Coordinates of C-alpha atoms and ligand atoms in Angstrom, one line a residue:
X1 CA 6.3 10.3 -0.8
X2 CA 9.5 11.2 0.9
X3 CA 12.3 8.2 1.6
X4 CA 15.6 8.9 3.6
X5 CA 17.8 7.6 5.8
X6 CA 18.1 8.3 9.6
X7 CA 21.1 7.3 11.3
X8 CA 21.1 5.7 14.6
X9 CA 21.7 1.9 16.2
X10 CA 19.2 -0.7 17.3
X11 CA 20.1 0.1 21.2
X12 CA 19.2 4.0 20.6
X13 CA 15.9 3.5 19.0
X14 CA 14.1 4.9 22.1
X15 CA 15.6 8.4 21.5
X16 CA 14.5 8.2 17.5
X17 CA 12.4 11.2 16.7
X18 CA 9.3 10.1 14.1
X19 CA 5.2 9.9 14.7
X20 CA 5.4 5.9 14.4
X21 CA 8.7 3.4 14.8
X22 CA 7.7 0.2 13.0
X23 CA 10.2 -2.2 14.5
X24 CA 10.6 -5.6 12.4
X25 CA 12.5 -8.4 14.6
X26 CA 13.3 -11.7 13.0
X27 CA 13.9 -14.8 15.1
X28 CA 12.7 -16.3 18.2
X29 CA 14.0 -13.9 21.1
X30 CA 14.4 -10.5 21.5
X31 CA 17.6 -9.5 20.5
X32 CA 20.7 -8.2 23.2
X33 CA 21.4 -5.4 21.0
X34 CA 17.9 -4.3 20.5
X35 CA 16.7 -0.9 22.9
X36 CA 15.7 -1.8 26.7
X37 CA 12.7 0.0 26.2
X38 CA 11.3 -1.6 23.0
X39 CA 13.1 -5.3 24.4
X40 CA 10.3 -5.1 27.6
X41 CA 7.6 -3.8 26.2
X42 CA 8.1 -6.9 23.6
X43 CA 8.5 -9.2 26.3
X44 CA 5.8 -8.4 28.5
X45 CA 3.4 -8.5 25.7
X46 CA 4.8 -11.9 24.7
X47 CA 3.9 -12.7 28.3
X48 CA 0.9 -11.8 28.6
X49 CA 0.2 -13.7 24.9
X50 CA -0.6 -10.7 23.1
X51 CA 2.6 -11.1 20.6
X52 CA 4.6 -14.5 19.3
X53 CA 7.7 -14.7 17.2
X54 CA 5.9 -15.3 14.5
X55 CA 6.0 -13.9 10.7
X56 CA 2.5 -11.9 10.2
X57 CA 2.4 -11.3 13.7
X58 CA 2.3 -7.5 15.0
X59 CA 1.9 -5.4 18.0
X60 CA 1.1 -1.9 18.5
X61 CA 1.4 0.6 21.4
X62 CA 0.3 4.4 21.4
X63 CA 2.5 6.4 23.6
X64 CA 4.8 3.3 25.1
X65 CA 6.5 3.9 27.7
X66 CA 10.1 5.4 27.1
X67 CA 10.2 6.2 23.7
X68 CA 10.1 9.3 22.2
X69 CA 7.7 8.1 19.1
X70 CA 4.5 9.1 19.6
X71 CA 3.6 5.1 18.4
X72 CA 5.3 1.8 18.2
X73 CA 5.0 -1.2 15.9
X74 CA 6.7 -4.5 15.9
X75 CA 6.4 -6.9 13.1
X76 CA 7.5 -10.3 13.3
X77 CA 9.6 -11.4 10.6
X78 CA 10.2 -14.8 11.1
X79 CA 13.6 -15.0 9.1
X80 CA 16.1 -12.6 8.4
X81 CA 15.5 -12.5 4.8
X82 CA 14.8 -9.1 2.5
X83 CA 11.8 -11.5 1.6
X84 CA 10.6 -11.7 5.2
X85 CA 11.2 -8.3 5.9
X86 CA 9.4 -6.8 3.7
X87 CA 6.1 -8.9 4.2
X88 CA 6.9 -8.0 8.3
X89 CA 6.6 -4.4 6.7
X90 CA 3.7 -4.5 4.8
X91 CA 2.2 -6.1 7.9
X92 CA 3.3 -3.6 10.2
X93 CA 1.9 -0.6 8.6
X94 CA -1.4 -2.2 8.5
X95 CA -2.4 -1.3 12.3
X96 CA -1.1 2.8 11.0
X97 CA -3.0 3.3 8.4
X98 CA -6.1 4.8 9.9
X99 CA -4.3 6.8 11.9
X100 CA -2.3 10.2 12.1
X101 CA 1.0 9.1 11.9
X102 CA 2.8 10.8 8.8
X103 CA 6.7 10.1 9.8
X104 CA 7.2 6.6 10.0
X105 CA 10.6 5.3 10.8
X106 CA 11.6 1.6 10.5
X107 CA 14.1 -0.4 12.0
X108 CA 15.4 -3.8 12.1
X109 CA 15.3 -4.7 15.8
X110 CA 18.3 -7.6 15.2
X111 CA 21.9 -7.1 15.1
X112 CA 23.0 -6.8 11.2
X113 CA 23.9 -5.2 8.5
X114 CA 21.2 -2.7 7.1
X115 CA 21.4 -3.1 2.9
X116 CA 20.1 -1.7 0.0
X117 CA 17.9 -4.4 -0.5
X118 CA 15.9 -3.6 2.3
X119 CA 16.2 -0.1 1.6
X120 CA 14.6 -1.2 -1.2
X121 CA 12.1 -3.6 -0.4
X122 CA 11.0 -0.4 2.2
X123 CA 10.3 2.2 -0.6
X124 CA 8.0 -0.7 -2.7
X125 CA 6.0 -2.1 0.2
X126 CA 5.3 1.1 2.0
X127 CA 4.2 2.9 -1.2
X128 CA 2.2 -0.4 -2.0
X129 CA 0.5 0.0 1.1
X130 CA -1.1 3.6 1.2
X131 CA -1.7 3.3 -2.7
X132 CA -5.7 4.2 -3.1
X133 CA -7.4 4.3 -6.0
X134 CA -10.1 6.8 -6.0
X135 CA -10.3 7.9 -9.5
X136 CA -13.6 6.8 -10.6
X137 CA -14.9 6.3 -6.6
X138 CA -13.4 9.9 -5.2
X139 CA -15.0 9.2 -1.8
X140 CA -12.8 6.3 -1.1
X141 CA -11.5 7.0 2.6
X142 CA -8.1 8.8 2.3
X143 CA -6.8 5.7 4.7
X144 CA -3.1 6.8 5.5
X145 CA -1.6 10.2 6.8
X146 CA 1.8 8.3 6.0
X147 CA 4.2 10.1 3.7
X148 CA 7.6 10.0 4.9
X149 CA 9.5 7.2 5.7
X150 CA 12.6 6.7 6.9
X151 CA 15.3 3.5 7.4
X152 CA 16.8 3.4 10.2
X153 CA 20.7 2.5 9.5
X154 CA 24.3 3.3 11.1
X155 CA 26.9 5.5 9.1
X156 CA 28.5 3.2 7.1
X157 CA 25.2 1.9 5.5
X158 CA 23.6 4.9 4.8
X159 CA 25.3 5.4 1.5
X160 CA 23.8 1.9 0.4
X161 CA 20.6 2.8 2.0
X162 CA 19.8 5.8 0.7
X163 CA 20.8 3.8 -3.0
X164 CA 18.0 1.2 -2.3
X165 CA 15.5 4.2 -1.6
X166 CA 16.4 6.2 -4.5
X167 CA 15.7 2.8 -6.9
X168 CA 12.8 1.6 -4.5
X169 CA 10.8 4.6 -4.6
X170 CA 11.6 5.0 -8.5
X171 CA 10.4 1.2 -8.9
X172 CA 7.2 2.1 -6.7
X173 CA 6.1 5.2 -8.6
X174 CA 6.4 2.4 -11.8
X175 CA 4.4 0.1 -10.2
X176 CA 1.7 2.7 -9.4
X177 CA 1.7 4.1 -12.7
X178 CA 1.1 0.7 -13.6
X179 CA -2.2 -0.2 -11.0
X180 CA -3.3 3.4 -11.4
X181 CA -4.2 3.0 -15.1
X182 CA -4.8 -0.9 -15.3
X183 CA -7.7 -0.1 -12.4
X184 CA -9.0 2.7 -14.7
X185 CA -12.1 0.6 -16.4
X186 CA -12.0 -0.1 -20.0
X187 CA -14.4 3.3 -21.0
X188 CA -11.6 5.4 -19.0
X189 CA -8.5 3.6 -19.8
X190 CA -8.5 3.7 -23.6
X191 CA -6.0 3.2 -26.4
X192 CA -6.6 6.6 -26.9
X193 CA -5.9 7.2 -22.9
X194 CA -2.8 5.1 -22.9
X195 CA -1.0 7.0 -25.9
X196 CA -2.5 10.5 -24.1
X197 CA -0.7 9.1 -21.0
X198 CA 3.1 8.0 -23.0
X199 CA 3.0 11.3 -24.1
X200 CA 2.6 12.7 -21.0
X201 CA 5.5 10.7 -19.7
X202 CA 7.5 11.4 -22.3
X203 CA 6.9 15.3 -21.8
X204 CA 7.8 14.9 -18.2
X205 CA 10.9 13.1 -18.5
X206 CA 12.3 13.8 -21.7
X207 CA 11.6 11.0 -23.8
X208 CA 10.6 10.7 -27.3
X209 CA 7.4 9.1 -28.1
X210 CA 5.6 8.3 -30.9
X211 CA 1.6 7.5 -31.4
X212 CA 0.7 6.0 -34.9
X213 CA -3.4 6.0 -35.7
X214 CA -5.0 3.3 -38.0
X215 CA -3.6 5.1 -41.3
X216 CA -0.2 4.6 -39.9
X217 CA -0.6 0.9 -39.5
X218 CA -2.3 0.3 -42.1
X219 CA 0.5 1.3 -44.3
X220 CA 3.1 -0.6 -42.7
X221 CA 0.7 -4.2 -43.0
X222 CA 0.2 -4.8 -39.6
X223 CA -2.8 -7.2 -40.8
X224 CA -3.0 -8.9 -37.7
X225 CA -3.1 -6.0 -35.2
X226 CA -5.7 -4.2 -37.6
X227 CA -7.9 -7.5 -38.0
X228 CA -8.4 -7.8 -33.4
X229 CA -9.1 -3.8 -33.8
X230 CA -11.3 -3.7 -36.3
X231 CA -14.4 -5.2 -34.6
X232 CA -14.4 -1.7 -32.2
X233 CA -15.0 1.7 -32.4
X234 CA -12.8 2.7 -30.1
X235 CA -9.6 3.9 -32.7
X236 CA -6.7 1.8 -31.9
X237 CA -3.2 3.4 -31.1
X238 CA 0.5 1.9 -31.8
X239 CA 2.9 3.4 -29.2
X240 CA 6.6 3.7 -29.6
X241 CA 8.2 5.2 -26.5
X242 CA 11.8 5.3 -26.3
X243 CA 14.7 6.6 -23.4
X244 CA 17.7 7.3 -24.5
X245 CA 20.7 7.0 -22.1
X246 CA 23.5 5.3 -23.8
X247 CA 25.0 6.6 -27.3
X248 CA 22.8 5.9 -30.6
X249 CA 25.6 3.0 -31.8
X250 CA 24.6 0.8 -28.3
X251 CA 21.6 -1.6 -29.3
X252 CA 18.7 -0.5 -27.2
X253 CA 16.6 -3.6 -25.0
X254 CA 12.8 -3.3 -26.5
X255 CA 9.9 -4.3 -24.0
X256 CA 6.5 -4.9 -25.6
X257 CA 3.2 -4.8 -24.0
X258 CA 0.0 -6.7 -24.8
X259 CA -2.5 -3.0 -24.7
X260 CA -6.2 -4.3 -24.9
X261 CA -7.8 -2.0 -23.0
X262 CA -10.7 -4.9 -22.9
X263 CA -11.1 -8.3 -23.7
X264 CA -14.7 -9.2 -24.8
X265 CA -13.2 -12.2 -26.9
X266 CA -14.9 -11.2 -29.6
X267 CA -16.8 -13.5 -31.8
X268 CA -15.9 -15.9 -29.8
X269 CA -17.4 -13.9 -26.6
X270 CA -16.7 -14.8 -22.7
X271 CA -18.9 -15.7 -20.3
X272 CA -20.0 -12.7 -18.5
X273 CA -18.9 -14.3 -15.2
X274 CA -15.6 -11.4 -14.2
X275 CA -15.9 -10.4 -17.4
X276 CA -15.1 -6.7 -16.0
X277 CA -11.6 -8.0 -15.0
X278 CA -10.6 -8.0 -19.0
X279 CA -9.9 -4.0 -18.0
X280 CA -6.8 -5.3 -17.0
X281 CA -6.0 -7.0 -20.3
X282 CA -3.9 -3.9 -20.8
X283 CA -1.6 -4.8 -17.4
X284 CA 1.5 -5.8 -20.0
X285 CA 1.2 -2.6 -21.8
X286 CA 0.6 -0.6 -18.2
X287 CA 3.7 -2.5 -16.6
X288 CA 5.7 -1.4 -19.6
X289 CA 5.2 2.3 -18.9
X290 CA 5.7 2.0 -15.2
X291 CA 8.9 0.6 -16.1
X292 CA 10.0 3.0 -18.3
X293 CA 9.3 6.2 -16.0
X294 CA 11.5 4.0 -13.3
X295 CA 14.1 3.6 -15.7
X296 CA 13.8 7.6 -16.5
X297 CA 13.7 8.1 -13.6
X298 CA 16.9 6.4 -12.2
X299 CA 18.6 7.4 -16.2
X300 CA 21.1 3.9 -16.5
X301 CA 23.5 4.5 -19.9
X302 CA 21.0 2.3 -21.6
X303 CA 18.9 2.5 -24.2
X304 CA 15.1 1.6 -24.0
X305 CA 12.3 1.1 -26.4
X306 CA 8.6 0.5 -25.3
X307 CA 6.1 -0.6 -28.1
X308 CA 2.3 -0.9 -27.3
X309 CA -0.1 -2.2 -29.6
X310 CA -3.1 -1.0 -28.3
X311 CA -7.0 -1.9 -29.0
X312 CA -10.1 -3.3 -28.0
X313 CA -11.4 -6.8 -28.5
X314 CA -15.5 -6.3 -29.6
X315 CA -17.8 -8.4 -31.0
X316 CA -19.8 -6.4 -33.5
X317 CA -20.9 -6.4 -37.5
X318 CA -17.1 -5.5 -38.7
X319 CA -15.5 -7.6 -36.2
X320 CA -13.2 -10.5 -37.1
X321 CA -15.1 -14.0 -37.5
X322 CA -13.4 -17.5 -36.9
X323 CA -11.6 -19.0 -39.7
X324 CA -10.9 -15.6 -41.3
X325 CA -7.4 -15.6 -42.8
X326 CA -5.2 -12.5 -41.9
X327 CA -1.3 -11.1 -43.2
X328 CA 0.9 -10.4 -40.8
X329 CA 3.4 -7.9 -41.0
X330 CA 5.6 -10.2 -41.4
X331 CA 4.2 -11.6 -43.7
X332 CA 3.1 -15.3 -42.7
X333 CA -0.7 -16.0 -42.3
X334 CA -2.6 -16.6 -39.8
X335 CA -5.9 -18.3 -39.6
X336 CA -7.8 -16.7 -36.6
X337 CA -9.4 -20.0 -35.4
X338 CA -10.4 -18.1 -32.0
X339 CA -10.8 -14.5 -32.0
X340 CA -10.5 -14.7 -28.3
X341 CA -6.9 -15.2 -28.7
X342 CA -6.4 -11.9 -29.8
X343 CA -2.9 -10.8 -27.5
X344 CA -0.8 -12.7 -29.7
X345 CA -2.5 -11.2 -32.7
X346 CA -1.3 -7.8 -31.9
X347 CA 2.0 -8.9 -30.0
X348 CA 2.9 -10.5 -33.3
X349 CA 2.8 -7.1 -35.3
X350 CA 5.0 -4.9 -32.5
X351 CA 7.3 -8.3 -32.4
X352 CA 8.6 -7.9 -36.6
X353 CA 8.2 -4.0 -35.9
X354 CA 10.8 -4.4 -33.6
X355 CA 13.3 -5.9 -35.8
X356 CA 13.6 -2.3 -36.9
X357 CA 16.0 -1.3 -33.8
X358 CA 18.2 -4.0 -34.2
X359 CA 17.3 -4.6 -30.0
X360 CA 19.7 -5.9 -28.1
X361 CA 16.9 -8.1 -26.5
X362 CA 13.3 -8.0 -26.6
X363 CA 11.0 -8.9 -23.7
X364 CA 7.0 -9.2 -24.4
X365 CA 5.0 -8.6 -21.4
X366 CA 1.0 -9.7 -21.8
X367 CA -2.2 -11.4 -19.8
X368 CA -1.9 -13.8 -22.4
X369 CA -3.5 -16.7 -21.2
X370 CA -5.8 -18.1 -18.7
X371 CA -4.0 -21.7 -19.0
X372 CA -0.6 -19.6 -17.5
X373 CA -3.0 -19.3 -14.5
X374 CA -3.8 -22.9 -14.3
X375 CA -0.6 -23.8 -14.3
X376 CA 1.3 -21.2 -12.5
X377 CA -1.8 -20.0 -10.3
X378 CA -1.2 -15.6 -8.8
X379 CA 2.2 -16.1 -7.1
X380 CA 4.7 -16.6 -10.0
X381 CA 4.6 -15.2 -13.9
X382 CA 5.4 -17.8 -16.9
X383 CA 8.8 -16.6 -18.4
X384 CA 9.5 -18.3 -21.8
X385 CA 12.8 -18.2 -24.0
X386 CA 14.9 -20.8 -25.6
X387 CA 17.7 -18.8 -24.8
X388 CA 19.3 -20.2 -21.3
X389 CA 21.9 -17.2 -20.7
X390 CA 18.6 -15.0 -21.0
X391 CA 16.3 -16.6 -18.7
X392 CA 19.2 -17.1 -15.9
X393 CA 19.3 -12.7 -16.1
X394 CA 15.5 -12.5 -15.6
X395 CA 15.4 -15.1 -12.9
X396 CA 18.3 -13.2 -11.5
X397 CA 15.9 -9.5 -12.1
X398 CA 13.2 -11.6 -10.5
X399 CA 15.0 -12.1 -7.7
X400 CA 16.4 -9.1 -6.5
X401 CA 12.9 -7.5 -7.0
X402 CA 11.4 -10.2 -5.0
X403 CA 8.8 -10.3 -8.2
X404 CA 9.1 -14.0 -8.9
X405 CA 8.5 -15.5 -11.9
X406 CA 9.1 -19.2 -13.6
X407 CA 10.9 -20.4 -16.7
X408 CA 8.4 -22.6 -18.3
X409 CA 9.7 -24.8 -21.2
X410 CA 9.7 -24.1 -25.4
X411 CA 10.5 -26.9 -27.1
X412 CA 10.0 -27.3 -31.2
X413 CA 7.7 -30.2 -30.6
X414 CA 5.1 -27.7 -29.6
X415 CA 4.6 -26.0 -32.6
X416 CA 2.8 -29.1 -33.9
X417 CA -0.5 -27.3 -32.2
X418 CA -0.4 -24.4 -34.5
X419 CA -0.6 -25.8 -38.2
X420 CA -3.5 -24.9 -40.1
X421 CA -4.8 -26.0 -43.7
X422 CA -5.2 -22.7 -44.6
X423 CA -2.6 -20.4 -43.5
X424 CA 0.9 -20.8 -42.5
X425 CA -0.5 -21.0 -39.0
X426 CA -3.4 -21.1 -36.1
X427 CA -3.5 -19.0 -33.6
X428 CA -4.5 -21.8 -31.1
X429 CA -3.6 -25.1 -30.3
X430 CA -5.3 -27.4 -28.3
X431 CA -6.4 -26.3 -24.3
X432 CA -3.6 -28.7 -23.2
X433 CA -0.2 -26.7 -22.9
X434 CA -2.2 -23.4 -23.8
X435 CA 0.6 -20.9 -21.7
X436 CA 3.1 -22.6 -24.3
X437 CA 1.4 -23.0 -27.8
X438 CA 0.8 -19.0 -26.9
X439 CA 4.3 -18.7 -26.3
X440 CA 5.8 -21.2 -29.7
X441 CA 3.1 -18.3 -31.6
X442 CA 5.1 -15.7 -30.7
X443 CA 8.2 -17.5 -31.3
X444 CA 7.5 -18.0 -34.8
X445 CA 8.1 -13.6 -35.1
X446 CA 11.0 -13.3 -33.0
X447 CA 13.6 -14.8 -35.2
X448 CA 16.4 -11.9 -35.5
X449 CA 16.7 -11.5 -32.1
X450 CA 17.4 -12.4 -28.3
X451 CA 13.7 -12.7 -27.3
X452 CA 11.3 -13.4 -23.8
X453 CA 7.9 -13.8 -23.4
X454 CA 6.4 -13.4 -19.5
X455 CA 2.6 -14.6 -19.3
X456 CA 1.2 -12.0 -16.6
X457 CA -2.0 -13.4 -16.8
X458 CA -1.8 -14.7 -13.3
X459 CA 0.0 -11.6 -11.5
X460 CA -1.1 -8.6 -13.0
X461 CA -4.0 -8.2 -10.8
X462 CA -5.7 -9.4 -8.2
X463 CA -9.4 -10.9 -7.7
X464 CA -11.6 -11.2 -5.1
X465 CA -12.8 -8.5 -2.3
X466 CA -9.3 -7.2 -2.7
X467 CA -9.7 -6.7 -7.1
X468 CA -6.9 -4.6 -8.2
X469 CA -3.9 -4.2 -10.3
X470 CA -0.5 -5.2 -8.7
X471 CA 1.8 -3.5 -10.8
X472 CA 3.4 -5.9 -11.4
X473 CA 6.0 -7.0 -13.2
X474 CA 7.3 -3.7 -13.3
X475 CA 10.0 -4.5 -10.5
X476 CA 11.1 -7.5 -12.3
X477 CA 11.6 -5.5 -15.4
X478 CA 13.1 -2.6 -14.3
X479 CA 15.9 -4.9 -12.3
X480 CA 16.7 -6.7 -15.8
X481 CA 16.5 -3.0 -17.8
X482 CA 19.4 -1.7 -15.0
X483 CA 21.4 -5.0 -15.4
X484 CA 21.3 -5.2 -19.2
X485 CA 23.2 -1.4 -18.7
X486 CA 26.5 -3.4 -17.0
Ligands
LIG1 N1 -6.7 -11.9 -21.9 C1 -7.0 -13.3 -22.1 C2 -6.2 -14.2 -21.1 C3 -6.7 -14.2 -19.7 C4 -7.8 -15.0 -19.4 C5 -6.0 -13.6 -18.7 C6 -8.2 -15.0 -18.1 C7 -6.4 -13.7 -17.4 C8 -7.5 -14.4 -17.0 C9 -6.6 -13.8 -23.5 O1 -6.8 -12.8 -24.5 C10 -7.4 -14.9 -23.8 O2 -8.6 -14.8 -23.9 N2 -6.8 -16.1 -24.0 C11 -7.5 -17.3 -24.2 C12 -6.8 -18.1 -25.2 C13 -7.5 -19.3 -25.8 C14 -8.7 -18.8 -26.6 C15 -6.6 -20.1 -26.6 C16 -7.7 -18.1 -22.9 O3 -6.7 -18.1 -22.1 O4 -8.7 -18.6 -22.7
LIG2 MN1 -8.8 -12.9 -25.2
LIG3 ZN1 -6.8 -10.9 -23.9

């Protein structure tokens, strides 16, 4: 996919060379400063009832009249937000993509400024939209000719524009990364495919990366991580991926990913009802990479460190059974009360192996719990750290990525739920609070250092006739990577 700028004003759009002009227009009235030719065809649309100012609303016109784009789109916007404009996008490239169109250039049809948010929010949403996943279903209509963009933007803004592109269209190859291999089902998508695939990376960009087996793990105690894998054939793989951009003295941020490549729940098995959407148990460990070839890509003077404990969760003869009593790598015991609570098993492992880094910060990133759902339904992801300064930066990432997510609260008198007679702790509570009893586990590993949780459970993928990874939060991430570089 090709992003650039291409300079010109809102009243010269009708002289704009491209195969498609999507034109998003906020408000309730065509704008003065918009171009005659776009402003009537607008208006006698609206007047014959075939367009309102309304956000989701488009129109679309094959050879209209006066323009030299061979089509036109306009998207209403409603406000003039980067939030509304890049919904009016998404919804204006809906009506192109069956159809020949490979330039697309957008515009905003009202007066004001063009920024490098919306640059931004351009690159994300159009890649978004003509992502396809054909891997394992290669007839899959190739739907979209679309593969350059441009943002249409005077000369003072094209220096800021063509910023937001560069960073958009790094942030969207993350995030494809990321729905390409969550989609890829659980006999694809392996440990072993997801340390093949860091390597890969790593080869392409110049990072080091680091894959240790069973043995490996074995050596170093990571009794928890062992206990979920050992109920699987599939050999389970510890990843350690790291970019180095600042010197070795500067404390590198650490981002962990939850990597079960699928989610029976063990012993204690699921109902087979979407069972096949535990493929995308894996979505913390696949939004980790994405982010890390973003942040390659865009090279910040920052240090990064991605850990992946990877497995699958199986019931079988040599699987873990309730009530068995496991040692940590840290040390503390944990009594597996429900072997479906497995993510925190193996976060718990990479969590005191990241101590060894001396992070600046670490950030987990799992589907860690169905009760994160209940309570924070698909819209927003559960962020969770005691630390106030922390959670204001991630709201702040969250933001500007326009990937929202929701501080959701950690106090002591949580960690009640996890004491157990026979180890130093649980790992479950009771169903009531579930997002945060997952969250005080964790807790209880991440004592030498600044330290988030963010429950994806709820926005790393989408159900429905529409099933698919989102990619998400690799936006989100990647914003808080940049702005932990100053
Ligand atoms: N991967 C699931 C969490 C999940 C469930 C994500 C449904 C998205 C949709 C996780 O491993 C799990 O099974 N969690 C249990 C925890 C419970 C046993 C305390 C859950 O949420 O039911
Ligand atoms: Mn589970
Ligand atoms: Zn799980």
């Amino acid at each position: 996919m090709d992003f650039r700028h291409q300079l010109s004003t809102a009243g010269a759009l009708s002289s704009l060379a491209a195969d498609a002009l999507l034109v998003v227009i906020h408000g309730d009235a065509v704008d003065p400063s918009l171009d005659p030719a776009i402003a009537s065809a607008i208006k006698d649309a609206v007047a014959h009832g075939d367009f309102q100012f309304k956000a989701g609303r488009t129109l679309y016109l094959h050879r209209p009249a006066g323009l030299k784009a061979a089509r036109l789109v306009v998207a209403a916007a409603g406000s003039a937000s980067v939030k509304a404009f890049k919904t009016a996008v998404a919804h204006g490239l809906a009506p192109l993509k069956g159809l020949g169109a490979k330039h697309v250039a957008v515009a905003l049809g009202n007066a004001g400024e063009v920024t490098e948010q919306h640059a931004e929010a351009l690159a994300t949403a159009a890649t978004d939209a003509v992502y396809v996943y054909r891997h394992t279903k290669p007839s899959a209509p190739t739907d979209s000719a679309m593969s350059k963009f441009s943002l249409v933007c005077s000369k003072t803004e094209a220096r800021a524009v063509q910023k937001g592109l560069a960073r958009g269209q790094a942030i969207a190859a993350g995030v494809t990364l990321a729905r390409e291999f969550a989609n890829r089902p659980g006999n694809h998508c392996t440990p072993s495919y997801l340390a093949d695939q860091a390597k890969r990376l790593g080869k392409d960009h110049g990072l080091k990366v680091e894959v240790l087996d069973r043995k490996a793990v074995e050596k170093l105690g990571m009794g928890s991580f062992l206990a979920v894998a050992q109920g699987s054939n599939e050999p389970l793989k510890f990843i350690v991926a790291r970019y180095d951009g600042a010197g070795k003295a500067q404390a590198p941020v650490v981002l962990v990913g939850k990597g079960i490549t699928f989610d029976t729940g063990g012993i204690s098995i699921k109902p087979s009802a979407e069972m096949d959407e535990m493929k995308f148990d894996m979505g913390g460990a696949a939004s980790v990479l994405g982010t890390l070839r973003a942040v390659a890509e865009l090279k910040p003077k920052i240090n990064l460190v991605c850990i992946i404990p990877s497995c699958e969760n199986m019931p079988s003869g040599t699987a873990i059974k309730p009530g068995d009593v496991v040692t940590s790598l840290s040390g503390q015991t944990i009594e597996i009360l429900n072997t479906d609570a497995e993510g925190r098993l193996i976060l718990c492992d990479a969590l005191t192996y990241a101590e060894r880094f001396k992070p600046a910060v670490v950030v987990d990133v799992a589907t860690l719990t169905g009760a994160c759902v209940i309570a924070l339904g698909h819209h927003n992801s559960g962020m969770f750290t005691a630390d106030d300064a922390l959670a204001e930066q991630l709201l702040a990432a969250s933001r500007d990525s326009l990937d929202p997510c929701w501080r959701m609260p950690l106090d002591e008198e949580y960690d009640e739920a996890l004491k157990s007679n026979f180890a130093d702790m649980g790992n479950v509570g009771p169903r009531a609070g579930g997002s945060i009893t997952a969250a005080m586990f964790l807790r209880r590993f991440t004592g030498k250092y600044r330290w988030a949780h963010l429950d994806i459970a709820g926005t790393a993928w989408k159900s429905g006739a529409n099933k698919g990874a989102t990619g998400r939060p690799v936006p989100l991430l990647t914003h808080f990577v940049l702005s932990q570089a100053g």
